[in-house]
Amino acid sequence: MIQKAIIPAAGYGIRNLPITKAIPKELFPIGNRPAIDYVVKEAIDAGITDILIILSRNKTEIMNYFDRSMELEAHLRTIHKESMLPIIAPAKVNIQYIRQYEALGLGHAVSLGQSFAANEPFAVMLPDQINLHQNSLLLPLIRNYEKHRTNVIGLQSVDPKLLSQYGVASAVQVQRRIYEVASIVEKPAYDPPSQLAVMGRYIVEPGIFELLKTTKPGIGGEIQLTDALNQMGMTRKAIGYVYKERWYDTSIEHDYLKIQQRAYQLHKKRKQ
Ligand code: G1P
């Protein structure tokens, strides 16, 4: 059973400046909910009971969003708007927070979760990758972990022009949607090994933490999760699960506008 998830949310949001000077990317609105709320819901729907969110200095608003607001609750009662209380109730999951003091990379952010993981396999969910599916897209990764007992990586076939923005898998298909991943090339400038990009969802075995301790800064001068995963893959290959569902990357303006539009359409449809 996978019960824990780490959500790294400590980046500067460089691609979205200047708005990210004031609003963390994870709190960008999608309909009337912030982006990270969709990720937390996806985790809960997959059976996750404990979440660790990695924050940086300007991200305290994320903690406030998931906290209870007694004052607002009391106010809603006073003005007889009790029907709105469920909308502001905190998510039914145990959320912990830790601060990453320096932006040293995704691998470093994940390494801060060692005592949280307590030697159990865990999910990593990158909050700039969002989907609007009713069913949790983390669940198929968990199922595959239970079956294969090795790291599982969510993949999606993307437009070759975009591959240089992702980790790209060198992988061989073994079943429908299932690949054996030989390695991942992080943000290949040329000659990507395939069209299968890493989609920001992983199930990782706790052995990653020892490797992250000695992982040297990689591309962009950052400690990359990809590099530690590749090292683990040398002893036991990871499984790649290929998503057919639509993912949106909130760091890409065009994708962000699209998800807002789609969330609005879905909202209207539900109200009908
Ligand atoms: C990270 C990972 C990359 C993955 C991407 C998905 O990169 O390192 O392998 O494809 O997330 O969003 P980042 O976007 O944090 O630079």
PDB file of C-alpha atoms in Angstrom, residues 20 39 49 67 79 107 114 172 196 198 218-219 242 247 252 256:
ATOM      1  CA  THR A  20       5.227  34.292  -9.249  1.00  0.00           C
ATOM      2  CA  VAL A  39      -3.073  17.426  -6.795  1.00  0.00           C
ATOM      3  CA  THR A  49      -3.274   9.414   3.860  1.00  0.00           C
ATOM      4  CA  ASP A  67      -5.509  25.222   7.249  1.00  0.00           C
ATOM      5  CA  ILE A  79     -24.474  35.401   7.938  1.00  0.00           C
ATOM      6  CA  GLY A 107      16.216  15.746  -6.222  1.00  0.00           C
ATOM      7  CA  GLN A 114      13.568  10.917   4.093  1.00  0.00           C
ATOM      8  CA  VAL A 172      10.910  -0.654 -24.307  1.00  0.00           C
ATOM      9  CA  LEU A 196       7.799   9.591 -23.916  1.00  0.00           C
ATOM     10  CA  VAL A 198       8.044  12.133 -17.653  1.00  0.00           C
ATOM     11  CA  GLY A 218      23.274  17.788 -13.036  1.00  0.00           C
ATOM     12  CA  ILE A 219      21.617  19.780 -15.788  1.00  0.00           C
ATOM     13  CA  VAL A 242       1.945   5.675 -20.348  1.00  0.00           C
ATOM     14  CA  TRP A 247      -2.331  16.602 -18.673  1.00  0.00           C
ATOM     15  CA  ILE A 252       3.238  26.785 -19.851  1.00  0.00           C
ATOM     16  CA  TYR A 256      -2.666  27.072 -18.203  1.00  0.00           C
TER      17      TYR A 256
END
